[in-house]
Short mmCIF file of C-alpha atoms and ligand atoms in Angstrom, two decimals:
data_model
loop_
_atom_site.label_atom_id
_atom_site.label_comp_id
_atom_site.label_asym_id
_atom_site.label_seq_id
_atom_site.Cartn_x
_atom_site.Cartn_y
_atom_site.Cartn_z
CA MET I 137 -0.04 0.06 0.01
CA SER I 138 1.36 3.29 -1.10
CA ARG I 139 1.83 5.94 1.77
CA PRO I 140 0.43 9.45 1.35
CA PRO I 141 2.79 12.36 0.75
CA ARG I 142 5.19 13.29 3.55
CA VAL I 143 3.88 16.95 3.54
CA ASN I 144 1.09 18.82 1.92
CA TYR I 145 3.10 21.88 0.80
CA ASP I 146 0.20 23.66 -0.36
CA GLN I 147 -1.04 23.97 3.29
CA ILE I 148 2.29 25.01 4.83
CA ALA I 149 3.59 27.29 1.88
CA HIS I 150 3.04 30.60 3.67
CA LEU I 151 5.02 29.14 6.81
CA TYR I 152 7.96 27.49 4.91
CA ASP I 153 10.39 30.56 4.88
CA SER I 154 9.70 31.45 8.55
CA GLN I 155 12.12 28.71 9.67
CA PRO I 156 15.66 30.45 10.26
CA TYR I 157 17.61 27.60 8.92
CA ARG I 158 16.16 27.75 5.42
CA SER I 159 19.15 28.54 3.05
CA ARG I 160 19.07 31.61 1.00
CA ALA I 161 22.69 31.16 0.15
CA VAL I 162 24.10 30.80 -3.52
CA ASP I 163 24.80 27.34 -4.73
CA ARG I 164 28.43 26.82 -4.60
CA GLU I 165 28.19 23.91 -6.99
CA PHE I 166 26.40 26.16 -9.57
CA LEU I 167 28.99 28.95 -9.10
CA SER I 168 31.85 26.38 -9.63
CA PHE I 169 30.10 24.98 -12.70
CA LEU I 170 29.94 28.43 -14.17
CA ARG I 171 33.71 29.08 -13.44
CA GLU I 172 34.57 25.71 -15.05
CA ARG I 173 32.68 26.18 -18.10
CA GLY I 174 33.40 29.90 -18.60
CA MET I 175 30.35 30.46 -20.88
CA ASP I 176 30.32 33.22 -23.63
CA ARG I 177 26.36 33.42 -23.47
CA PRO I 178 23.73 33.79 -20.57
CA PRO I 179 23.70 30.35 -18.79
CA THR I 180 20.36 28.43 -18.35
CA ALA I 181 19.32 26.93 -15.08
CA LEU I 182 16.53 24.90 -13.82
CA ASP I 183 15.69 24.23 -10.25
CA ILE I 184 13.71 20.94 -9.95
CA ALA I 185 11.06 21.14 -6.80
CA CYS I 186 12.14 24.86 -6.37
CA GLY I 187 9.78 25.30 -3.36
CA THR I 188 9.72 28.99 -2.41
CA GLY I 189 12.46 29.84 -4.91
CA ASN I 190 15.25 30.92 -2.52
CA GLN I 191 18.05 28.94 -4.37
CA LEU I 192 17.18 30.35 -7.68
CA VAL I 193 16.72 33.87 -6.41
CA ALA I 194 20.34 33.68 -4.74
CA ASN I 195 21.83 32.20 -7.85
CA ARG I 196 20.37 34.73 -10.11
CA ALA I 197 21.58 37.58 -8.11
CA ALA I 198 25.18 35.93 -8.17
CA ALA I 199 24.92 35.33 -12.12
CA PRO I 200 23.10 38.40 -13.63
CA GLY I 201 21.70 37.35 -17.02
CA LEU I 202 20.99 33.85 -15.85
CA ILE I 203 17.82 32.46 -17.68
CA ALA I 204 16.29 30.45 -14.77
CA PHE I 205 13.21 28.29 -14.26
CA GLY I 206 11.77 26.54 -11.14
CA VAL I 207 9.36 23.84 -11.17
CA ASP I 208 7.46 22.45 -8.21
CA ARG I 209 4.24 20.45 -7.74
CA SER I 210 2.87 22.81 -5.08
CA LEU I 211 1.05 25.84 -6.43
CA GLY I 212 1.24 27.28 -2.91
CA MET I 213 4.94 27.22 -2.81
CA LEU I 214 5.18 28.56 -6.38
CA ARG I 215 3.02 31.51 -5.36
CA GLN I 216 5.53 32.33 -2.61
CA ALA I 217 8.39 32.05 -5.24
CA ALA I 218 6.61 34.41 -7.84
CA ALA I 219 6.14 37.02 -5.28
CA LYS I 220 9.90 37.29 -4.85
CA THR I 221 10.73 37.91 -8.46
CA GLU I 222 9.06 37.78 -11.96
CA GLU I 223 12.41 37.48 -13.61
CA ILE I 224 12.38 33.81 -13.17
CA GLY I 225 9.88 31.52 -14.76
CA TRP I 226 7.78 29.39 -12.13
CA LEU I 227 5.91 26.38 -13.36
CA GLN I 228 3.84 23.88 -11.75
CA ALA I 229 5.10 20.24 -12.83
CA ASP I 230 6.00 16.84 -11.54
CA SER I 231 9.64 16.25 -11.27
CA ALA I 232 9.28 13.07 -13.40
CA ALA I 233 7.48 15.00 -16.25
CA LEU I 234 9.48 18.22 -16.86
CA PRO I 235 7.61 20.74 -19.32
CA PHE I 236 10.88 21.43 -21.26
CA ALA I 237 12.46 20.27 -24.40
CA ALA I 238 15.32 18.01 -24.45
CA GLY I 239 18.77 19.91 -24.10
CA SER I 240 17.19 23.11 -22.61
CA PHE I 241 19.45 23.78 -19.67
CA ASP I 242 23.16 24.11 -18.86
CA PHE I 243 22.62 23.27 -15.10
CA ALA I 244 19.93 21.68 -13.07
CA GLY I 245 19.64 21.40 -9.37
CA CYS I 246 17.43 19.69 -6.88
CA GLN I 247 17.67 20.40 -3.08
CA TYR I 248 16.05 18.81 -0.20
CA ALA I 249 13.34 17.32 -2.28
CA PHE I 250 14.19 13.87 -3.71
CA HIS I 251 12.75 11.92 -0.56
CA HIS I 252 9.29 13.41 -1.59
CA PHE I 253 9.26 12.05 -5.20
CA ARG I 254 7.26 8.97 -5.87
CA ASP I 255 9.10 8.24 -9.38
CA LYS I 256 12.66 9.04 -8.36
CA ALA I 257 14.34 7.22 -11.22
CA GLY I 258 12.09 9.05 -13.65
CA MET I 259 13.10 12.30 -12.19
CA LEU I 260 16.76 11.42 -12.82
CA ARG I 261 16.05 10.43 -16.26
CA GLU I 262 14.21 13.80 -16.73
CA ALA I 263 17.15 15.82 -15.39
CA TYR I 264 19.33 14.08 -17.84
CA ARG I 265 17.01 14.76 -20.81
CA VAL I 266 16.47 18.39 -20.36
CA LEU I 267 20.24 19.22 -19.80
CA ARG I 268 22.40 20.29 -22.82
CA PRO I 269 25.40 18.08 -23.71
CA GLY I 270 28.15 19.30 -21.22
CA GLY I 271 25.46 20.34 -18.69
CA ARG I 272 25.56 19.29 -14.99
CA PHE I 273 22.95 18.05 -12.71
CA VAL I 274 23.44 18.37 -8.83
CA LEU I 275 21.27 16.74 -6.22
CA ARG I 276 21.70 17.72 -2.52
CA ASN I 277 19.97 16.15 0.39
CA LEU I 278 20.17 14.95 3.86
CA CYS I 279 21.66 11.45 4.13
CA PRO I 280 19.84 9.37 6.76
CA GLN I 281 22.00 6.39 6.08
CA HIS I 282 24.99 8.30 7.70
CA SER I 283 22.85 10.50 10.24
CA GLU I 284 21.61 7.78 12.81
CA ASP I 285 22.84 9.97 15.64
CA TRP I 286 20.87 12.99 14.42
CA LEU I 287 18.80 14.51 17.44
CA TYR I 288 15.54 14.23 15.39
CA TYR I 289 16.14 10.48 14.83
CA ARG I 290 17.24 10.08 18.56
CA TYR I 291 13.86 11.62 19.78
CA PHE I 292 11.70 10.54 16.99
CA PRO I 293 12.97 7.16 16.04
CA GLU I 294 10.18 6.39 13.74
CA ALA I 295 11.48 9.21 11.39
CA PHE I 296 14.66 7.33 11.07
CA ILE I 297 12.84 4.24 9.76
CA VAL I 298 10.46 6.33 7.49
CA ASP I 299 13.58 8.20 6.14
CA LEU I 300 15.45 4.94 5.26
CA LEU I 301 12.69 4.18 2.95
CA ASP I 302 12.19 7.70 1.52
CA PHE I 303 15.86 8.77 1.02
CA TRP I 304 17.70 6.47 -1.31
CA PRO I 305 21.30 5.74 -0.34
CA PRO I 306 23.74 8.15 -2.34
CA ASP I 307 25.34 5.32 -4.11
CA ALA I 308 22.19 4.01 -5.30
CA ILE I 309 21.20 7.37 -6.52
CA ALA I 310 24.54 7.66 -8.45
CA ALA I 311 24.21 4.25 -9.82
CA ILE I 312 20.82 5.13 -11.37
CA MET I 313 22.19 8.35 -12.63
CA GLU I 314 25.00 6.39 -14.57
CA GLY I 315 22.29 4.16 -15.99
CA ALA I 316 20.58 7.28 -17.24
CA GLY I 317 23.58 8.43 -19.09
CA PHE I 318 25.25 10.76 -16.70
CA ALA I 319 29.08 10.68 -16.63
CA ALA I 320 31.63 11.77 -14.10
CA VAL I 321 29.18 11.10 -11.32
CA GLU I 322 30.44 11.78 -7.80
CA VAL I 323 29.24 11.54 -4.37
CA LYS I 324 30.37 13.96 -1.54
CA LEU I 325 29.26 13.37 2.00
CA GLU I 326 29.62 16.38 4.22
CA HIS I 327 29.28 15.75 8.18
CA LEU I 328 27.98 18.76 9.90
CA ARG I 329 28.65 18.90 13.64
CA PHE I 330 26.99 21.52 15.67
CA ASP I 331 25.53 22.23 19.25
CA VAL I 332 21.88 22.48 19.77
CA ASP I 333 20.18 24.62 22.74
CA PHE I 334 17.77 21.89 23.91
CA ALA I 335 15.14 24.24 25.15
CA GLU I 336 15.26 26.14 21.80
CA TRP I 337 15.06 22.85 19.92
CA LEU I 338 11.80 21.97 21.96
CA GLU I 339 10.28 25.10 20.74
CA ILE I 340 11.34 24.39 17.23
CA VAL I 341 10.05 20.85 17.04
CA ARG I 342 6.69 22.01 18.82
CA ARG I 343 6.12 23.71 15.42
CA ARG I 344 5.62 20.19 13.85
CA ARG I 345 3.84 21.44 10.57
CA ASP I 346 6.78 23.54 9.26
CA THR I 347 9.94 22.41 10.94
CA CYS I 348 10.86 19.47 8.72
CA SER I 349 9.11 16.89 6.99
CA GLN I 350 10.58 14.12 9.49
CA LEU I 351 8.01 15.28 11.83
CA GLN I 352 5.03 15.08 9.62
CA ALA I 353 6.07 11.67 8.22
CA ILE I 354 5.72 9.90 11.56
CA SER I 355 2.55 8.86 13.39
CA ASP I 356 0.80 11.34 15.87
CA GLU I 357 1.76 8.88 18.60
CA ALA I 358 5.48 8.78 17.71
CA TYR I 359 5.54 12.70 17.57
CA ALA I 360 3.73 12.82 21.07
CA ALA I 361 6.22 10.24 22.65
CA GLY I 362 9.16 12.23 21.42
CA ILE I 363 7.85 15.70 22.69
CA ARG I 364 6.92 14.10 26.01
CA ARG I 365 10.39 12.59 26.49
CA LEU I 366 11.95 16.12 25.43
CA GLU I 367 9.82 18.03 27.66
CA ALA I 368 10.79 15.84 30.61
CA GLU I 369 14.34 16.15 29.92
CA VAL I 370 14.11 19.92 29.46
CA ALA I 371 12.23 20.22 32.80
CA GLY I 372 14.59 17.99 34.60
CA ALA I 373 17.61 19.34 36.39
CA THR I 374 19.79 16.69 34.52
CA ALA I 375 19.04 18.18 31.17
CA PRO I 376 22.27 19.72 29.57
CA VAL I 377 21.64 23.16 28.00
CA ALA I 378 23.58 22.28 24.81
CA ARG I 379 23.62 18.97 22.99
CA ALA I 380 26.06 17.94 20.33
CA ASP I 381 24.31 17.05 17.04
CA HIS I 382 25.39 15.52 13.80
CA LEU I 383 23.90 15.44 10.39
CA CYS I 384 25.24 14.20 7.14
CA MET I 385 24.54 15.92 3.93
CA ALA I 386 25.02 14.23 0.36
CA THR I 387 25.64 15.98 -2.82
CA ILE I 388 25.51 13.86 -5.95
CA ARG I 389 26.63 15.39 -9.27
CA GLY I 390 26.81 14.17 -12.87
CA ASP I 391 27.51 15.64 -16.23
CA LYS I 392 25.70 14.94 -19.60
CA PRO I 393 28.49 14.01 -21.94
CA THR I 394 29.26 16.27 -24.84
CA GLY I 395 29.13 14.79 -28.33
CA ILE I 396 25.94 12.99 -28.17
C1 SAM K 7 11.54 20.46 1.45
S1 SAM K 7 10.88 21.43 0.12
C2 SAM K 7 12.43 21.95 -0.72
C3 SAM K 7 12.05 23.23 -1.53
C4 SAM K 7 13.31 23.84 -2.13
N1 SAM K 7 14.08 22.98 -2.98
C5 SAM K 7 14.36 24.25 -0.90
O1 SAM K 7 15.38 23.90 -0.82
O2 SAM K 7 13.89 25.11 -0.06
C6 SAM K 7 10.37 20.00 -0.92
C7 SAM K 7 9.61 20.59 -2.26
O3 SAM K 7 9.32 19.30 -3.26
C8 SAM K 7 8.17 19.54 -3.84
N2 SAM K 7 7.74 18.39 -4.39
C9 SAM K 7 7.37 17.17 -3.80
N3 SAM K 7 7.07 16.36 -4.78
C10 SAM K 7 7.38 16.95 -6.06
C11 SAM K 7 7.27 16.37 -7.22
N4 SAM K 7 6.78 15.11 -7.48
N5 SAM K 7 7.41 17.17 -8.25
C12 SAM K 7 7.72 18.28 -8.10
N6 SAM K 7 7.86 18.97 -6.84
C13 SAM K 7 7.62 18.07 -5.75
C14 SAM K 7 7.33 20.18 -2.78
O4 SAM K 7 6.22 20.81 -3.27
C15 SAM K 7 8.25 21.09 -2.01
O5 SAM K 7 8.06 22.52 -2.56
#
């Protein structure tokens, strides 16, 4: 039996940008691609599952003249994106059926969305199809396979189980990309280590709907159990103020070969 979507993004679109950890930074992979290729015409870029458009807005500010399109399944998220700029094309589409001709883009990115896709292999094939020969696709996401000690998984262990189903291991994604035709496929793992103020974190996870999809993908019982445990620890004299946390991020990139 198929599970419902992890999140209904139309319902939370207006809250999405309010979390302080949402990145608004330019994509370093995009900048290094531009530096490597040194194009003599305006580059074209696509963000697959662009959400509220933060990544493309930042990339376009760093690369004036960039011809950019964002696609997302959620109209609510696209409306938030469209309110930021009209200079980027925002289109509603499924990631496995991109509304572009083959060979349309120099660069395609997909951040923090792959775990939501039903047809993951179809999305990777579509990313390949819409790239120009010599173009690059970069996928970035959390890697639960190397994040078992992440605080979210320690306090909401059901989320770890669900995520192992929804997030493919990076090497499996790389293998499917190679099968789709990508060359020079590379996987980079980045281990982020940081301290979390426990009381602040409790307030964040109380905002279940717009914190992260891990809290929405689990049962109400599992969520309530985690909150109870956290509340007890924060209230108890033994609760440490800061807790060490760890999260692994995966970046997987591949190029469409030239001469095809
Ligand atoms: C966590 S958000 C990430 C948004 C954005 N990439 C970012 O980094 O802020 C996941 C996005 O994936 C979109 N999404 C989920 N399934 C999709 C699909 N099959 N096709 C296109 N977009 C999809 C959702 O609507 C949502 O905007």
